Short mmCIF file of C-alpha atoms in Angstrom, two decimals:
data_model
loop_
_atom_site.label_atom_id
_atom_site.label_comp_id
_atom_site.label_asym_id
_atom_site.label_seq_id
_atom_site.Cartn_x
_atom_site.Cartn_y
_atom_site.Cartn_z
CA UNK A 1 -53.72 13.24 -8.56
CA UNK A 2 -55.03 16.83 -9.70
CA UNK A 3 -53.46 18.03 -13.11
CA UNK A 4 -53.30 21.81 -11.81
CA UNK A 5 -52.76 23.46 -9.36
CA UNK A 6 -55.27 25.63 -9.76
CA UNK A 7 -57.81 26.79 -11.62
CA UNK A 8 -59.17 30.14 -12.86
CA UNK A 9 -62.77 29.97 -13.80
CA UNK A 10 -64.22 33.49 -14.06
CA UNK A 11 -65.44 35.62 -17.23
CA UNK A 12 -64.05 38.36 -15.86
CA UNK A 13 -61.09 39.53 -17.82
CA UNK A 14 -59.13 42.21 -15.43
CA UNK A 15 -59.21 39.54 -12.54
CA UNK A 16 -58.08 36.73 -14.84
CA UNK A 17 -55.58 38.75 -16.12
CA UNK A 18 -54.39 39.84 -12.49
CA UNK A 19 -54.88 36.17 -11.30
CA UNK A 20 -52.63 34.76 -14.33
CA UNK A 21 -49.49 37.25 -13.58
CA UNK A 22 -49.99 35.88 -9.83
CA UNK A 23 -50.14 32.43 -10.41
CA UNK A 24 -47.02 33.12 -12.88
CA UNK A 25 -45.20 34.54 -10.38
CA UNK A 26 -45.90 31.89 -7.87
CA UNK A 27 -44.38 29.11 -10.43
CA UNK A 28 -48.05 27.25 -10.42
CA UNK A 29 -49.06 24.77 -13.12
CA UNK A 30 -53.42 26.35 -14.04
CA UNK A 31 -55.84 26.27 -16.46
CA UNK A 32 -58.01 29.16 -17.59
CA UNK A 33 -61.84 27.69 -18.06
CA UNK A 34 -65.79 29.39 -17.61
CA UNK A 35 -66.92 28.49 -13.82
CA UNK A 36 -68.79 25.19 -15.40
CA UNK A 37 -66.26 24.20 -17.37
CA UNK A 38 -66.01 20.00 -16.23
CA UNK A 39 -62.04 19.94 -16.45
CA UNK A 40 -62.56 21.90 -13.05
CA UNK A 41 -62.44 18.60 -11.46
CA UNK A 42 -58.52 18.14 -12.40
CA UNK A 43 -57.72 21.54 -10.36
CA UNK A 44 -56.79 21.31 -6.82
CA UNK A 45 -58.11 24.85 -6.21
CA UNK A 46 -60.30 26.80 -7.93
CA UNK A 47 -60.51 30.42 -8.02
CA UNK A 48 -63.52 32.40 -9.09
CA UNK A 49 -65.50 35.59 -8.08
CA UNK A 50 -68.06 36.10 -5.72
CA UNK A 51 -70.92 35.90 -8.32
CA UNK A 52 -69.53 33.19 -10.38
CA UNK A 53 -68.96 30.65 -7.55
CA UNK A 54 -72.12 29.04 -7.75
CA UNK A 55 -71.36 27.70 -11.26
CA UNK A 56 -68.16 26.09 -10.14
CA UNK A 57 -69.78 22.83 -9.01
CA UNK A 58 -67.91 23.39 -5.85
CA UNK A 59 -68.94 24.24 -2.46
CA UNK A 60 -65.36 25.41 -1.36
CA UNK A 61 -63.89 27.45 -4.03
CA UNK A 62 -61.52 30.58 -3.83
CA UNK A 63 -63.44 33.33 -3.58
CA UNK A 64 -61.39 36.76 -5.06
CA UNK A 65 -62.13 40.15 -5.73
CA UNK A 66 -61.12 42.85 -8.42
CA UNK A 67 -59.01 44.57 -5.89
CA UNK A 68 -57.72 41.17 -3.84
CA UNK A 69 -54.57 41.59 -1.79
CA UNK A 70 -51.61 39.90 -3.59
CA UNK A 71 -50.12 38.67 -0.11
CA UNK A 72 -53.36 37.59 1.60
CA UNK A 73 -54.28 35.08 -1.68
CA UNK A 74 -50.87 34.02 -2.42
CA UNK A 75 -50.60 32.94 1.52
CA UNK A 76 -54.53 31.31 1.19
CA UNK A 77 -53.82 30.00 -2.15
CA UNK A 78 -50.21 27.95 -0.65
CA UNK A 79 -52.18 26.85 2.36
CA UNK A 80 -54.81 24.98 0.62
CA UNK A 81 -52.12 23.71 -2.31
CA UNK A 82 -50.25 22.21 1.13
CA UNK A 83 -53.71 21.00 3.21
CA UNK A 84 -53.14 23.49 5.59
CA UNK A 85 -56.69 24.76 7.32
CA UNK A 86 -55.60 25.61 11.52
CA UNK A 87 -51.43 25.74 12.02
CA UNK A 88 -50.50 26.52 15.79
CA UNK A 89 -47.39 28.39 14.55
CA UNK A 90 -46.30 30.50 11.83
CA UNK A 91 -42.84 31.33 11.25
CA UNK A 92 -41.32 34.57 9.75
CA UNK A 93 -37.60 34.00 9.07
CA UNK A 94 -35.38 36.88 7.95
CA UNK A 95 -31.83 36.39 6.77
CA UNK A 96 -30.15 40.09 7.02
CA UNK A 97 -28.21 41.52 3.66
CA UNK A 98 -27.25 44.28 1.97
CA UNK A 99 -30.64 42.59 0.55
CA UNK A 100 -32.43 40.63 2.90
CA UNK A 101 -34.19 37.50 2.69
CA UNK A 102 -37.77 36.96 4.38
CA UNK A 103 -39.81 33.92 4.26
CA UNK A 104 -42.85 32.36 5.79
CA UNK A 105 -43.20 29.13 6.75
CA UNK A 106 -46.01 27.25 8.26
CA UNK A 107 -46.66 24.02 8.83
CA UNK A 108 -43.19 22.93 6.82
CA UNK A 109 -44.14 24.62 3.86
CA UNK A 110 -43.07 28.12 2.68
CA UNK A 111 -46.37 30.38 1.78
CA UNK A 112 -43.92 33.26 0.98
CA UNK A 113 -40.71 34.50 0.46
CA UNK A 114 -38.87 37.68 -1.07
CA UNK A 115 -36.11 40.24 -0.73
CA UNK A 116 -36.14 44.03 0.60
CA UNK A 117 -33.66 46.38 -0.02
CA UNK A 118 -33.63 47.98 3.48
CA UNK A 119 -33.86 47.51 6.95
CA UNK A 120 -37.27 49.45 7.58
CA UNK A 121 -38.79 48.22 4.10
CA UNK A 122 -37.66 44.31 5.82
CA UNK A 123 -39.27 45.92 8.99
CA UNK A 124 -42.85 46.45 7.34
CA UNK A 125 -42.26 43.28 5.48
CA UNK A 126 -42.31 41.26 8.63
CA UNK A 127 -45.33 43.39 10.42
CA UNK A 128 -47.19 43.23 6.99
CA UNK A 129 -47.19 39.39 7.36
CA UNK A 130 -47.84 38.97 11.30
CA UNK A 131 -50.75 40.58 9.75
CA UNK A 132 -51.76 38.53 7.11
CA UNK A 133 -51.15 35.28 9.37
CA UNK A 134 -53.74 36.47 11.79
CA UNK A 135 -56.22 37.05 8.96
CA UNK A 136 -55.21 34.15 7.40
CA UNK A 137 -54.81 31.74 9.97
CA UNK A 138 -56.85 33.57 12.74
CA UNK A 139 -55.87 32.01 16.78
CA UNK A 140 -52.38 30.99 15.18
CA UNK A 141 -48.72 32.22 16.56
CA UNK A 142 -46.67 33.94 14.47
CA UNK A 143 -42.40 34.21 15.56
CA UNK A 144 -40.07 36.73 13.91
CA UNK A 145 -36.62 34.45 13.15
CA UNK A 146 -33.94 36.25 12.29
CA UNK A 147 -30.35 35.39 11.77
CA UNK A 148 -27.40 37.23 13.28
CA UNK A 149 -24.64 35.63 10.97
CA UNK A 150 -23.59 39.26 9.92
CA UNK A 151 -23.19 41.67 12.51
CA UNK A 152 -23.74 45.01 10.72
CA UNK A 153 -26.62 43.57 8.78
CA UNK A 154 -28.33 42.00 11.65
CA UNK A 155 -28.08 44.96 14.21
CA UNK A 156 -29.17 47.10 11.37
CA UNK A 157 -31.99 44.97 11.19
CA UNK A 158 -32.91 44.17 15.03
CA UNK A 159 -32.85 48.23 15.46
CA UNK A 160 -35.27 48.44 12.09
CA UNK A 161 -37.95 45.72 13.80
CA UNK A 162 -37.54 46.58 17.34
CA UNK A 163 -39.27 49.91 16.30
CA UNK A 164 -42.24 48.04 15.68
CA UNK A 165 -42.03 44.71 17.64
CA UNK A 166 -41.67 44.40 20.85
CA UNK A 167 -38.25 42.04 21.67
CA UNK A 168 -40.47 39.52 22.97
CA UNK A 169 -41.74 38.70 19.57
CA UNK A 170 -38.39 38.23 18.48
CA UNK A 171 -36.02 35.67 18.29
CA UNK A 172 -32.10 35.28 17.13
CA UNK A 173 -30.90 32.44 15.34
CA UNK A 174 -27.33 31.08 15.22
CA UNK A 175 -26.90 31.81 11.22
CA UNK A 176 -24.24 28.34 11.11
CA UNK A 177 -25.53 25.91 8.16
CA UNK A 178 -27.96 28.31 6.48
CA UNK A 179 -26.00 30.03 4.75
CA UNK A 180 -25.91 29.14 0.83
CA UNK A 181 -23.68 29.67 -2.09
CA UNK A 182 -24.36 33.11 -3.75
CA UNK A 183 -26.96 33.54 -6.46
CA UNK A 184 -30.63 34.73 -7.20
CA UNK A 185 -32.70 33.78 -4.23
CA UNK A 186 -29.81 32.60 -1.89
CA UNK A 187 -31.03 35.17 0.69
CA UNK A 188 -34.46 33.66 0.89
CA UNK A 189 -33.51 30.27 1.00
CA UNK A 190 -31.29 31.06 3.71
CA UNK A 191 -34.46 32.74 5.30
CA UNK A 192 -36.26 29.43 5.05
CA UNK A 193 -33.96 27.95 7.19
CA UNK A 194 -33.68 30.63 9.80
CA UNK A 195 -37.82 30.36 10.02
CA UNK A 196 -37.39 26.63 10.91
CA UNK A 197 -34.36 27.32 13.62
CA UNK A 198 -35.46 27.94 17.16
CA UNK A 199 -33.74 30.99 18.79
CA UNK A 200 -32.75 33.22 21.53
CA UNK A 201 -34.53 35.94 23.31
CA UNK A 202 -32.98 39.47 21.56
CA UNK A 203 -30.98 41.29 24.26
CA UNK A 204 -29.95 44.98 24.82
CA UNK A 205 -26.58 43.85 23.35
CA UNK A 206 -28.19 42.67 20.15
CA UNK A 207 -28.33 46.70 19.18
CA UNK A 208 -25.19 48.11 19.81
CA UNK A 209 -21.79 47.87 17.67
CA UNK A 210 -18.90 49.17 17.48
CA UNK A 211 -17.41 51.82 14.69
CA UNK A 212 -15.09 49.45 13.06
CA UNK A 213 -13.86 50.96 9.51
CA UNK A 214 -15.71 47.52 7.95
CA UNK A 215 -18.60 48.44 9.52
CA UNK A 216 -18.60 52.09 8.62
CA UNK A 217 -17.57 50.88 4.48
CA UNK A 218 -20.33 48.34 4.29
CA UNK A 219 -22.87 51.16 5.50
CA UNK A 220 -22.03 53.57 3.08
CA UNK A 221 -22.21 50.72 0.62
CA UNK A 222 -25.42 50.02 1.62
CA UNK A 223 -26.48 54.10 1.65
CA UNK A 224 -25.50 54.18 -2.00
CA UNK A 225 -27.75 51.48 -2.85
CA UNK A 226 -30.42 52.39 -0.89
CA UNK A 227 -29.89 55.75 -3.38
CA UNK A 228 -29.47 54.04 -6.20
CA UNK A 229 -26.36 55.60 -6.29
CA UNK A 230 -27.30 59.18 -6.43
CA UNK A 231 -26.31 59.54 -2.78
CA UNK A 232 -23.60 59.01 -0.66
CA UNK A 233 -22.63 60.01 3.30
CA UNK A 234 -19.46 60.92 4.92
CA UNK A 235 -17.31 58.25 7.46
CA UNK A 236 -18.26 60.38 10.23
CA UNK A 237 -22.02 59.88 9.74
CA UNK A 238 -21.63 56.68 8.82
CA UNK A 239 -20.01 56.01 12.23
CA UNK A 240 -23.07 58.07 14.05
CA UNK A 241 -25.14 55.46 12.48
CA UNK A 242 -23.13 52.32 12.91
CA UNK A 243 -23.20 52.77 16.58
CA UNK A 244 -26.06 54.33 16.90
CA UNK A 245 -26.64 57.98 17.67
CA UNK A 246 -28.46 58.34 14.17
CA UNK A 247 -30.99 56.10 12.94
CA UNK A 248 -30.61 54.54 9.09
CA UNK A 249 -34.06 55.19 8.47
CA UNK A 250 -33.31 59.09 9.65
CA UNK A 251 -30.42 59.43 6.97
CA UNK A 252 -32.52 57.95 4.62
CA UNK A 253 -34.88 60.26 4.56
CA UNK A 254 -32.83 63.18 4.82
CA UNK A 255 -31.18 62.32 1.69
CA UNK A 256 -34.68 61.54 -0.12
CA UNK A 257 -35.84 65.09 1.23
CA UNK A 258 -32.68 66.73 -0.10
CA UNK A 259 -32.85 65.18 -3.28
CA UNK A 260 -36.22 66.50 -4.14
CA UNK A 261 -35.10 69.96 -2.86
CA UNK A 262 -32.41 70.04 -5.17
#
């Protein structure tokens, strides 16, 4: 039984710094030791830098750079704290919210989750880590999961990824049982769950809806937060994009380009 989780053995003072708000963020017991410091031993996995790996008494440490890619490590550094070297499958579930829930799970075990104030930032979310599975976890499958337990949310969302995705890469899972009681990190729990849910094949219908005053509320709702308040649209362009004929990501930006013109 290892004591950490991982340790940090560079001299290196930036990257340790960087590495500690990481491995803070992640929730991970570590210890911060020089490369040939012996308590190494009691660290499942051990990150150092290119030149300082030698000293670590390992042949298989983490190797990280100055400039490393938060989402590439944090998915390396999960894989080998769950003994995961070659999964088949990868699966990106995405419960759809005012904020939405996204998580990655491989294998059983969740290598990532978070929440994204928008469709198109969820959008890049999900293409962002299709990409960092295949550099990951190169020759393995990654599915897009995502729940259609709210209907404005969801299409919202299937429009937002279908602009990048083609529907083949997508499935739609029945939302029933994963949704949990309200609270920080409720959406990406829920998003867990959705990962490890097989679904449907998306369908034309999956994109439409209807311009039902709910509907048309919960997107100006959603405008105003996307604004941070300093926004807001009328019912009838609300409606245009409910069912449709505008594009969210289009109003969006016309309101960001009018609000630096005025």
């Amino acid at each position: 039984m290892h004591r950490w989780q991982a340790a940090i053995a560079t001299e290196n003072p930036k990257l340790m710094y960087l590495l500690v708000e990481l491995l803070k963020r992640l929730e991970l017991s570590f210890i911060l030791c020089t490369p040939g410091d012996e308590r190494l031993c009691d660290a499942k996995v051990i990150l150092t830098t290119p030149s300082e790996a030698h000293r670590t008494g390992t042949t298989d440490p983490l190797v990280v750079e100055e400039g490393f890619d938060a989402l590439l490590l944090t998915i390396g550094l999960l894989a080998r704290l769950h003994d995961i070297e070659y999964p088949r499958y990868a699966y990106i579930g995405v419960d759809p919210g005012m904020m939405s829930g996204i998580a990655l799970v491989t294998d059983g075990h969740t290598l990532f989750q978070n929440s994204f104030g928008s469709p198109r930032a969820t959008a890049e979310a999900v293409v962002r880590l299709k990409s960092a599975v295949a550099s990951v976890f190169p020759g393995c499958n990654s599915i897009v999961r995502i729940g259609e337990g709210s209907r404005l949310f969801s299409v919202l969302l299937f429009r937002a990824v279908s602009d990048v995705l083609s529907k083949e890469e997508i499935e739609v899972v029945n939302e029933e049982g994963t949704t949990l009681p309200g609270g920080p990190g409720s959406n990406e729990s829920s998003a867990i769950l959705i990962a490890g849910r097989r679904g449907r094949a998306m369908v034309d219908g999956d994109l439409t809806l209807e311009a039902k005053p709910g509907y048309i509320k919960s997107l100006k709702t959603l405008v105003r937060r996307a604004t941070r308040s300093r926004r807001s649209v009328s019912t009838e362009t609300a409606r245009a994009v409910v069912v449709g004929e505008k594009s969210l990501d289009q109003l969006l930006d016309e309101l960001a380009k009018r609000g630096k013109s005025s």
